[in-house]
């Protein structure tokens, strides 16, 4: 290629890099805003969207997930967009490094989830159960999401009613959530005897069922994200190397 063609291609890649990362930056800002909204007024979020389509998001604190994802996207978008616009080798290398770290982390999580399924299940249970014991009945958003999930899915806790034993909720009320006894009315008292007799299944089984049902879609989305990350790293490295030739 001639020098003019090379420069034209460089300019094209640079503009695409700027536009792509500007979209990422704006998406990060939107996610961050939604995360703050959910944290401040989670009830409105649940009223608008109803039962969340992803059971995984119903288990964790949605607001913190959105805030963290939004912040990460803001950082990535800024580094990529501003680094390409300013033709800064330092920012482009930082962008490459951050995306590479995220990509490696995603691959590691996928390997653990696929190869060590039982270990992944144990880790999730070990992480979520203590949070459930501490936050259910204390954090309004967390409690609302869990109540919506347990009512609509007809499940109790992550594993079963024993997840609420020795919990903050049980210590304050002396009972289990009414869903653990299959009650529709929250005024009905659900004690340990009734909960054990009803033996309502935990929400974790439902989560796994939905994940397995949508495994193909989730895998396709994950592959698409991975491809975008690889393309972003390749483009950033191309710009980084071409700056030495300018």
Short mmCIF file of C-alpha atoms in Angstrom, two decimals:
data_model
loop_
_atom_site.label_atom_id
_atom_site.label_comp_id
_atom_site.label_asym_id
_atom_site.label_seq_id
_atom_site.Cartn_x
_atom_site.Cartn_y
_atom_site.Cartn_z
CA UNK A 1 0.00 0.00 0.00
CA UNK A 2 1.06 3.56 -0.69
CA UNK A 3 1.77 5.99 2.13
CA UNK A 4 -1.51 7.79 1.40
CA UNK A 5 -3.51 4.58 1.54
CA UNK A 6 -1.89 3.57 4.80
CA UNK A 7 -2.65 6.98 6.30
CA UNK A 8 -6.25 6.77 5.07
CA UNK A 9 -6.68 3.32 6.62
CA UNK A 10 -5.13 4.56 9.87
CA UNK A 11 -7.56 7.50 9.96
CA UNK A 12 -10.51 5.19 9.28
CA UNK A 13 -9.51 2.80 12.08
CA UNK A 14 -8.95 5.74 14.41
CA UNK A 15 -12.44 7.16 13.72
CA UNK A 16 -14.05 3.74 14.20
CA UNK A 17 -12.14 3.33 17.47
CA UNK A 18 -13.41 6.71 18.68
CA UNK A 19 -17.03 6.04 17.71
CA UNK A 20 -17.03 2.51 19.13
CA UNK A 21 -15.63 3.60 22.47
CA UNK A 22 -17.89 6.65 22.58
CA UNK A 23 -20.82 4.24 22.37
CA UNK A 24 -19.27 2.17 25.19
CA UNK A 25 -18.76 5.32 27.27
CA UNK A 26 -22.39 6.41 26.81
CA UNK A 27 -23.64 2.89 27.57
CA UNK A 28 -21.57 2.89 30.76
CA UNK A 29 -23.08 6.22 31.78
CA UNK A 30 -26.58 4.85 31.15
CA UNK A 31 -25.91 1.71 33.21
CA UNK A 32 -24.42 3.78 36.00
CA UNK A 33 -27.50 6.02 36.00
CA UNK A 34 -29.88 3.05 36.10
CA UNK A 35 -27.83 1.48 38.88
CA UNK A 36 -28.09 4.63 40.98
CA UNK A 37 -31.83 4.79 40.25
CA UNK A 38 -32.33 1.17 41.36
CA UNK A 39 -30.34 1.85 44.53
CA UNK A 40 -32.36 4.97 45.38
CA UNK A 41 -35.80 3.75 44.24
CA UNK A 42 -35.73 0.00 43.68
CA UNK A 43 -39.51 -0.37 44.07
CA UNK A 44 -40.16 1.73 40.96
CA UNK A 45 -37.71 -0.42 39.02
CA UNK A 46 -39.52 -3.61 40.05
CA UNK A 47 -42.94 -2.03 39.33
CA UNK A 48 -41.87 -1.12 35.79
CA UNK A 49 -40.08 -4.32 34.82
CA UNK A 50 -41.95 -6.83 36.97
CA UNK A 51 -40.17 -10.10 37.61
CA UNK A 52 -36.72 -9.74 36.09
CA UNK A 53 -36.10 -12.00 33.11
CA UNK A 54 -32.79 -13.19 34.52
CA UNK A 55 -33.04 -15.08 37.81
CA UNK A 56 -29.36 -14.47 38.41
CA UNK A 57 -30.00 -10.72 38.66
CA UNK A 58 -32.79 -11.40 41.12
CA UNK A 59 -30.37 -13.08 43.52
CA UNK A 60 -27.68 -10.42 43.62
CA UNK A 61 -28.06 -6.75 44.42
CA UNK A 62 -28.91 -5.38 40.98
CA UNK A 63 -27.99 -1.79 41.81
CA UNK A 64 -24.37 -2.63 42.69
CA UNK A 65 -23.99 -4.87 39.63
CA UNK A 66 -25.17 -2.08 37.32
CA UNK A 67 -23.03 0.55 39.05
CA UNK A 68 -19.88 -1.58 38.80
CA UNK A 69 -20.54 -2.51 35.15
CA UNK A 70 -21.31 1.12 34.32
CA UNK A 71 -18.12 2.33 35.96
CA UNK A 72 -16.01 -0.27 34.12
CA UNK A 73 -17.56 0.66 30.77
CA UNK A 74 -17.01 4.35 31.49
CA UNK A 75 -13.31 3.73 32.14
CA UNK A 76 -12.88 1.53 29.06
CA UNK A 77 -14.79 3.93 26.84
CA UNK A 78 -12.82 6.93 28.05
CA UNK A 79 -9.43 5.25 27.61
CA UNK A 80 -10.26 4.01 24.13
CA UNK A 81 -12.01 7.13 22.86
CA UNK A 82 -9.68 9.74 24.30
CA UNK A 83 -6.58 7.62 23.67
CA UNK A 84 -7.44 7.27 19.96
CA UNK A 85 -8.44 10.91 19.59
CA UNK A 86 -5.26 12.18 21.25
CA UNK A 87 -3.16 9.42 19.67
CA UNK A 88 -1.76 8.66 23.11
CA UNK A 89 0.30 5.48 23.29
CA UNK A 90 -0.01 5.45 27.07
CA UNK A 91 -3.84 5.54 27.04
CA UNK A 92 -4.05 3.02 24.20
CA UNK A 93 -1.83 0.61 26.13
CA UNK A 94 -3.93 1.13 29.26
CA UNK A 95 -7.07 0.42 27.20
CA UNK A 96 -5.49 -2.75 25.80
CA UNK A 97 -4.41 -3.89 29.28
CA UNK A 98 -7.81 -3.30 30.89
CA UNK A 99 -9.69 -5.14 28.12
CA UNK A 100 -7.15 -7.99 28.24
CA UNK A 101 -7.57 -8.38 31.99
CA UNK A 102 -11.36 -8.43 31.65
CA UNK A 103 -11.13 -10.95 28.80
CA UNK A 104 -8.87 -13.27 30.82
CA UNK A 105 -11.21 -12.99 33.83
CA UNK A 106 -14.23 -13.87 31.67
CA UNK A 107 -12.46 -16.91 30.22
CA UNK A 108 -11.44 -18.04 33.70
CA UNK A 109 -15.01 -17.71 35.00
CA UNK A 110 -16.35 -19.60 31.96
CA UNK A 111 -13.85 -22.43 32.47
CA UNK A 112 -14.72 -22.73 36.16
CA UNK A 113 -18.45 -22.67 35.36
CA UNK A 114 -18.16 -25.34 32.66
CA UNK A 115 -15.47 -27.64 34.05
CA UNK A 116 -16.13 -27.22 37.76
CA UNK A 117 -19.91 -26.83 37.76
CA UNK A 118 -20.36 -28.22 41.25
CA UNK A 119 -17.58 -25.96 42.54
CA UNK A 120 -19.21 -22.95 40.90
CA UNK A 121 -22.53 -23.87 42.51
CA UNK A 122 -20.86 -24.21 45.91
CA UNK A 123 -19.10 -20.86 45.52
CA UNK A 124 -22.34 -19.12 44.52
CA UNK A 125 -24.15 -20.64 47.48
CA UNK A 126 -21.30 -19.68 49.84
CA UNK A 127 -21.40 -16.09 48.61
CA UNK A 128 -25.16 -15.51 48.31
CA UNK A 129 -26.42 -17.29 51.44
CA UNK A 130 -24.56 -15.06 53.95
CA UNK A 131 -25.75 -11.97 52.05
CA UNK A 132 -29.31 -13.28 52.17
CA UNK A 133 -29.07 -13.80 55.92
CA UNK A 134 -27.72 -10.28 56.47
CA UNK A 135 -29.61 -8.19 53.89
CA UNK A 136 -33.08 -9.75 53.65
CA UNK A 137 -35.38 -7.53 55.67
CA UNK A 138 -32.67 -4.86 56.04
CA UNK A 139 -32.04 -3.64 52.49
CA UNK A 140 -35.31 -2.52 50.89
CA UNK A 141 -34.27 -3.15 47.28
CA UNK A 142 -32.74 -6.54 48.06
CA UNK A 143 -35.82 -7.61 50.02
CA UNK A 144 -38.24 -6.44 47.32
CA UNK A 145 -36.39 -8.34 44.59
CA UNK A 146 -36.21 -11.52 46.68
CA UNK A 147 -39.90 -11.31 47.64
CA UNK A 148 -40.87 -10.84 43.99
CA UNK A 149 -38.72 -13.79 42.97
CA UNK A 150 -39.95 -16.16 45.68
CA UNK A 151 -43.59 -15.24 45.07
CA UNK A 152 -43.55 -15.52 41.28
CA UNK A 153 -41.26 -18.55 41.03
CA UNK A 154 -42.78 -20.28 44.09
CA UNK A 155 -39.45 -20.90 45.76
CA UNK A 156 -37.83 -20.17 49.12
CA UNK A 157 -34.32 -18.85 49.74
CA UNK A 158 -31.39 -19.91 47.64
CA UNK A 159 -31.40 -23.57 48.73
CA UNK A 160 -34.47 -23.86 50.99
CA UNK A 161 -36.05 -22.35 54.11
CA UNK A 162 -32.94 -23.06 56.23
CA UNK A 163 -31.18 -20.16 54.46
CA UNK A 164 -33.22 -17.88 56.72
CA UNK A 165 -32.32 -19.71 59.93
CA UNK A 166 -30.26 -17.42 62.19
CA UNK A 167 -30.82 -14.61 59.70
CA UNK A 168 -31.46 -10.99 60.61
CA UNK A 169 -35.04 -11.41 59.39
CA UNK A 170 -35.68 -14.45 61.59
CA UNK A 171 -34.11 -12.83 64.64
CA UNK A 172 -36.34 -9.76 64.19
CA UNK A 173 -39.63 -11.51 63.37
CA UNK A 174 -39.24 -15.03 64.75
CA UNK A 175 -40.60 -16.53 61.53
CA UNK A 176 -39.68 -17.44 57.97
CA UNK A 177 -40.87 -15.57 54.87
CA UNK A 178 -44.45 -16.63 54.06
CA UNK A 179 -43.33 -17.99 50.67
CA UNK A 180 -41.37 -20.72 52.49
CA UNK A 181 -44.68 -22.23 53.62
CA UNK A 182 -46.46 -21.65 50.32
CA UNK A 183 -48.61 -18.89 51.80
CA UNK A 184 -49.92 -16.18 49.50
CA UNK A 185 -50.65 -13.73 52.31
CA UNK A 186 -47.66 -12.16 54.04
CA UNK A 187 -49.62 -11.90 57.29
CA UNK A 188 -49.66 -15.69 57.65
CA UNK A 189 -47.08 -16.97 60.12
CA UNK A 190 -44.55 -19.44 58.69
CA UNK A 191 -42.66 -21.30 61.40
CA UNK A 192 -39.93 -23.95 61.16
CA UNK A 193 -42.37 -26.86 61.48
CA UNK A 194 -44.58 -25.71 58.62
CA UNK A 195 -41.60 -24.74 56.46
CA UNK A 196 -40.05 -28.19 56.91
CA UNK A 197 -43.40 -29.85 56.16
CA UNK A 198 -44.02 -27.84 52.98
CA UNK A 199 -40.37 -28.19 51.91
CA UNK A 200 -40.64 -25.49 49.24
CA UNK A 201 -37.74 -25.80 46.81
CA UNK A 202 -34.98 -23.21 46.75
CA UNK A 203 -34.66 -20.57 44.03
CA UNK A 204 -31.19 -21.86 43.08
CA UNK A 205 -32.69 -24.83 41.21
CA UNK A 206 -34.85 -22.43 39.20
CA UNK A 207 -31.82 -20.30 38.39
CA UNK A 208 -29.90 -23.33 37.10
CA UNK A 209 -32.92 -24.43 35.07
CA UNK A 210 -33.19 -21.03 33.37
CA UNK A 211 -29.44 -20.87 32.76
CA UNK A 212 -29.47 -24.31 31.13
CA UNK A 213 -32.58 -23.46 29.11
CA UNK A 214 -30.94 -20.31 27.75
CA UNK A 215 -27.41 -21.72 27.56
CA UNK A 216 -27.31 -21.37 23.78
CA UNK A 217 -28.34 -17.71 23.84
CA UNK A 218 -25.99 -16.94 26.73
CA UNK A 219 -23.14 -18.70 24.93
CA UNK A 220 -23.81 -16.74 21.75
CA UNK A 221 -23.85 -13.44 23.62
CA UNK A 222 -20.65 -14.36 25.47
CA UNK A 223 -18.95 -15.32 22.18
CA UNK A 224 -20.04 -12.03 20.64
CA UNK A 225 -18.69 -10.03 23.56
CA UNK A 226 -15.43 -11.97 23.42
CA UNK A 227 -15.10 -11.28 19.70
CA UNK A 228 -15.66 -7.56 20.26
CA UNK A 229 -13.04 -7.52 23.01
CA UNK A 230 -10.50 -9.27 20.77
CA UNK A 231 -11.27 -6.85 17.93
CA UNK A 232 -10.93 -3.87 20.30
CA UNK A 233 -7.55 -5.12 21.52
CA UNK A 234 -6.36 -5.72 17.94
CA UNK A 235 -7.41 -2.23 16.83
CA UNK A 236 -5.85 -0.54 19.85
CA UNK A 237 -2.59 -2.42 19.29
CA UNK A 238 -2.65 -1.52 15.58
CA UNK A 239 -3.01 2.18 16.43
CA UNK A 240 -0.32 1.85 19.10
CA UNK A 241 2.18 0.35 16.63
CA UNK A 242 1.31 2.73 13.80
CA UNK A 243 2.01 5.74 16.02
CA UNK A 244 5.68 4.72 15.97
CA UNK A 245 5.68 5.00 12.18
CA UNK A 246 4.05 8.43 12.05
#
